[in-house]
Short mmCIF file of C-alpha atoms in Angstrom, two decimals:
data_model
loop_
_atom_site.label_atom_id
_atom_site.label_comp_id
_atom_site.label_asym_id
_atom_site.label_seq_id
_atom_site.Cartn_x
_atom_site.Cartn_y
_atom_site.Cartn_z
CA MET A 1 -38.61 11.71 -24.18
CA SER A 2 -38.13 15.39 -24.89
CA PRO A 3 -37.25 17.74 -22.04
CA ARG A 4 -39.68 20.49 -21.12
CA PRO A 5 -38.13 23.97 -21.37
CA ARG A 6 -37.83 26.09 -18.25
CA PRO A 7 -38.83 29.77 -18.32
CA ASP A 8 -35.22 30.69 -19.12
CA GLY A 9 -35.29 28.44 -22.18
CA GLN A 10 -33.02 25.75 -20.72
CA PRO A 11 -34.24 22.12 -20.74
CA GLU A 12 -35.44 20.43 -17.62
CA VAL A 13 -33.28 17.64 -16.24
CA PRO A 14 -33.59 14.66 -16.64
CA GLY A 15 -34.37 14.26 -20.30
CA PHE A 16 -32.82 14.44 -23.73
CA LEU A 17 -31.99 17.57 -25.66
CA GLU A 18 -32.30 16.89 -29.37
CA LEU A 19 -29.63 18.55 -31.49
CA PRO A 20 -30.24 19.80 -35.00
CA PRO A 21 -28.05 18.38 -37.77
CA GLY A 22 -24.59 19.89 -37.90
CA LYS A 23 -24.26 20.35 -34.14
CA ILE A 24 -22.09 18.53 -31.63
CA ALA A 25 -22.56 18.34 -27.88
CA ALA A 26 -20.38 17.38 -24.95
CA VAL A 27 -20.67 17.29 -21.18
CA ALA A 28 -17.94 19.51 -19.75
CA THR A 29 -16.51 18.88 -16.28
CA TYR A 30 -14.80 21.76 -14.50
CA LEU A 31 -12.01 20.94 -12.04
CA GLN A 32 -9.74 23.03 -9.83
CA MET A 33 -7.03 22.94 -7.19
CA THR A 34 -6.32 25.65 -4.64
CA ARG A 35 -2.84 24.50 -3.62
CA PRO A 36 -0.24 22.26 -5.24
CA PRO A 37 -0.25 18.61 -4.17
CA ARG A 38 2.39 17.47 -1.71
CA GLN A 39 3.73 14.54 -3.72
CA PRO A 40 6.91 15.43 -5.61
CA ALA A 41 6.89 15.37 -9.40
CA GLY A 42 8.67 12.54 -11.17
CA ALA A 43 11.75 12.95 -13.30
CA ARG A 44 11.20 14.87 -16.51
CA SER A 45 12.37 13.30 -19.75
CA GLY A 46 11.84 16.27 -22.05
CA ARG A 47 11.99 20.04 -22.14
CA PHE A 48 9.52 22.88 -22.61
CA ALA A 49 9.92 25.39 -25.43
CA PRO A 50 7.96 28.67 -25.57
CA LEU A 51 5.57 29.02 -28.48
CA ARG A 52 5.21 32.78 -28.16
CA GLY A 53 5.94 34.37 -31.52
CA ASP A 54 5.77 31.07 -33.42
CA LEU A 55 2.24 30.90 -34.77
CA GLY A 56 2.97 28.16 -37.30
CA ARG A 57 4.46 25.80 -34.74
CA TYR A 58 1.58 26.44 -32.36
CA ARG A 59 -1.02 25.71 -35.04
CA ARG A 60 0.72 22.53 -36.18
CA LEU A 61 1.06 21.19 -32.64
CA PHE A 62 -2.45 22.17 -31.60
CA ALA A 63 -3.85 20.41 -34.68
CA GLU A 64 -1.84 17.24 -34.13
CA VAL A 65 -2.74 17.01 -30.45
CA GLY A 66 -6.37 18.01 -30.80
CA ARG A 67 -7.47 16.39 -34.03
CA PRO A 68 -8.62 13.08 -32.43
CA TRP A 69 -10.69 15.01 -29.86
CA LEU A 70 -12.26 17.73 -32.03
CA TRP A 71 -10.21 20.57 -30.53
CA PHE A 72 -11.41 23.42 -32.71
CA SER A 73 -11.43 26.63 -30.67
CA ARG A 74 -7.96 27.79 -31.73
CA ALA A 75 -8.40 26.54 -35.30
CA ALA A 76 -11.36 28.90 -35.72
CA LEU A 77 -9.29 31.98 -34.84
CA SER A 78 -7.60 34.25 -37.34
CA ASP A 79 -3.84 34.68 -37.11
CA ALA A 80 -4.34 38.08 -35.47
CA GLN A 81 -6.76 36.69 -32.90
CA LEU A 82 -4.53 33.74 -32.05
CA ARG A 83 -1.40 35.88 -31.88
CA ALA A 84 -3.15 38.21 -29.43
CA ILE A 85 -3.60 35.24 -27.08
CA ILE A 86 -0.35 33.31 -27.28
CA ASP A 87 1.82 36.43 -27.43
CA ASP A 88 0.10 37.94 -24.38
CA PRO A 89 2.60 38.20 -21.48
CA ALA A 90 -0.06 36.70 -19.19
CA VAL A 91 -0.27 33.52 -21.29
CA GLU A 92 2.33 30.74 -21.29
CA ALA A 93 2.04 28.57 -24.40
CA LEU A 94 4.62 25.80 -24.47
CA ALA A 95 5.64 22.87 -26.61
CA TYR A 96 6.77 19.76 -24.77
CA VAL A 97 9.76 18.37 -26.63
CA ALA A 98 10.73 14.72 -26.08
CA ASP A 99 13.28 12.75 -28.07
CA GLY A 100 13.88 15.78 -30.25
CA ALA A 101 10.27 16.19 -31.44
CA ASP A 102 7.22 18.12 -30.28
CA ALA A 103 5.29 15.62 -28.16
CA GLY A 104 2.75 17.79 -26.37
CA ILE A 105 1.27 21.20 -25.75
CA LEU A 106 0.71 23.11 -22.52
CA GLU A 107 -1.06 26.45 -22.24
CA LEU A 108 -1.57 28.43 -19.03
CA ASP A 109 -3.72 31.55 -18.95
CA PHE A 110 -3.09 34.05 -16.16
CA ARG A 111 -5.12 36.90 -17.69
CA LYS A 112 -7.66 36.85 -14.85
CA ALA A 113 -6.02 38.18 -11.71
CA GLY A 114 -5.54 35.71 -8.89
CA GLU A 115 -6.13 32.54 -10.87
CA CYS A 116 -4.79 30.44 -13.71
CA GLU A 117 -6.70 28.50 -16.32
CA LEU A 118 -5.05 25.37 -17.62
CA ALA A 119 -6.34 26.13 -21.10
CA PHE A 120 -4.77 23.20 -22.94
CA LEU A 121 -2.77 20.13 -22.01
CA GLY A 122 -2.34 17.28 -24.44
CA LEU A 123 -0.02 14.89 -26.22
CA VAL A 124 0.40 13.97 -29.86
CA PRO A 125 -1.12 10.52 -30.51
CA GLY A 126 2.25 8.73 -30.61
CA ALA A 127 3.23 10.06 -27.18
CA ILE A 128 0.13 8.88 -25.30
CA GLY A 129 0.66 6.05 -22.83
CA ARG A 130 4.29 6.84 -21.97
CA GLY A 131 3.65 8.74 -18.73
CA LEU A 132 4.36 12.10 -20.36
CA GLY A 133 0.97 13.49 -19.44
CA ARG A 134 1.94 13.50 -15.78
CA GLN A 135 5.05 15.48 -16.64
CA LEU A 136 2.92 18.07 -18.42
CA ALA A 137 0.55 18.24 -15.45
CA ALA A 138 3.43 18.58 -12.97
CA GLU A 139 4.91 21.42 -15.01
CA ALA A 140 1.52 23.13 -15.26
CA ILE A 141 1.04 22.97 -11.49
CA ARG A 142 4.58 24.14 -10.80
CA ARG A 143 4.34 27.12 -13.15
CA ALA A 144 0.85 28.08 -12.03
CA PHE A 145 1.57 28.16 -8.31
CA ALA A 146 4.88 29.92 -8.83
CA ARG A 147 2.67 32.98 -9.28
CA PRO A 148 0.36 34.53 -6.64
CA ILE A 149 -2.85 32.68 -7.54
CA SER A 150 -5.66 31.29 -5.42
CA ARG A 151 -6.61 28.50 -7.79
CA LEU A 152 -5.69 26.59 -10.92
CA TRP A 153 -8.68 25.42 -12.93
CA LEU A 154 -9.60 23.71 -16.18
CA HIS A 155 -12.46 22.10 -17.98
CA THR A 156 -12.47 18.92 -20.00
CA CYS A 157 -15.33 17.29 -21.84
CA THR A 158 -16.67 13.99 -23.13
CA LEU A 159 -15.10 14.63 -26.54
CA ASP A 160 -11.65 14.51 -24.92
CA HIS A 161 -9.60 11.40 -24.12
CA PRO A 162 -11.87 8.95 -22.23
CA ALA A 163 -9.47 8.94 -19.27
CA ALA A 164 -9.16 12.74 -19.04
CA VAL A 165 -11.29 13.29 -15.94
CA ARG A 166 -9.71 10.34 -14.14
CA PHE A 167 -6.27 11.67 -15.04
CA TYR A 168 -6.95 15.14 -13.64
CA LEU A 169 -8.40 13.66 -10.47
CA SER A 170 -5.27 11.54 -10.04
CA VAL A 171 -2.97 14.58 -10.12
CA GLY A 172 -4.95 16.50 -7.52
CA PHE A 173 -7.79 18.38 -9.23
CA VAL A 174 -11.28 18.42 -7.70
CA PRO A 175 -14.50 18.69 -9.78
CA TYR A 176 -16.80 21.58 -9.00
CA ARG A 177 -19.14 22.16 -11.96
CA ARG A 178 -20.65 20.42 -14.96
CA ALA A 179 -22.14 21.94 -18.11
CA LEU A 180 -23.48 20.94 -21.52
CA GLU A 181 -21.53 22.45 -24.41
CA VAL A 182 -23.18 22.71 -27.85
CA ALA A 183 -21.34 23.93 -30.94
CA ASP A 184 -21.32 23.75 -34.72
CA ASP A 185 -19.48 20.66 -35.91
CA PRO A 186 -16.10 22.09 -37.01
CA ARG A 187 -15.76 19.36 -39.66
CA LEU A 188 -18.76 20.87 -41.45
CA THR A 189 -17.70 24.50 -41.07
CA GLY A 190 -14.18 23.93 -42.39
CA GLY A 191 -12.43 24.34 -39.05
CA LEU A 192 -11.23 20.72 -39.04
CA PRO A 193 -10.90 18.03 -41.73
CA ARG A 194 -13.84 15.69 -42.10
CA ASP A 195 -11.79 12.71 -40.93
CA ALA A 196 -10.98 14.31 -37.56
CA ALA A 197 -12.31 12.50 -34.46
CA PRO A 198 -13.45 9.38 -36.35
CA ASP A 199 -15.21 8.07 -33.22
CA VAL A 200 -17.63 11.03 -33.34
CA PRO A 201 -19.97 10.58 -36.31
CA ILE A 202 -21.04 13.54 -38.42
CA VAL A 203 -24.83 14.01 -38.29
#
């Protein structure tokens, strides 16, 4: 059935919102923590390298990590736009290096006073399943609460790894909001190659 629109143009719930061709949609879950968890972090097997000033490395790592999940927000930015973000002193963009190679990406955004957004956390496909995600999360929490913030927050969506929400819950985040995100399919606009996210069909 089709949802009836409300006066503000948003669909009633429950129901289905039909998307025109060329669009993608995902349910986004917002999670936060207001204090670091008490359990100590496990031993770290890699190191973190700043990506500030290294646009090429950032783009390569972001693409490798995000390609299976249709990460496209950074890919759509010009070099000047992206540089303005990752070179901002209030942003920490880091490569996680394990066994001598870039294995993951971590980005913390402190540009809003009193809080930190965990903007990106992810592993390259070959590093998934080795427990490295927990090391990234532990480092994110440590770095975030080393500053005077009242909360650390993030959002993930149904285009991300299927275990993403469960993972964030397991490291201490609490859900507080849900939203429907609709965007142009980046594989049709040139932002990502057409073979990205093969589990999400192009319509």
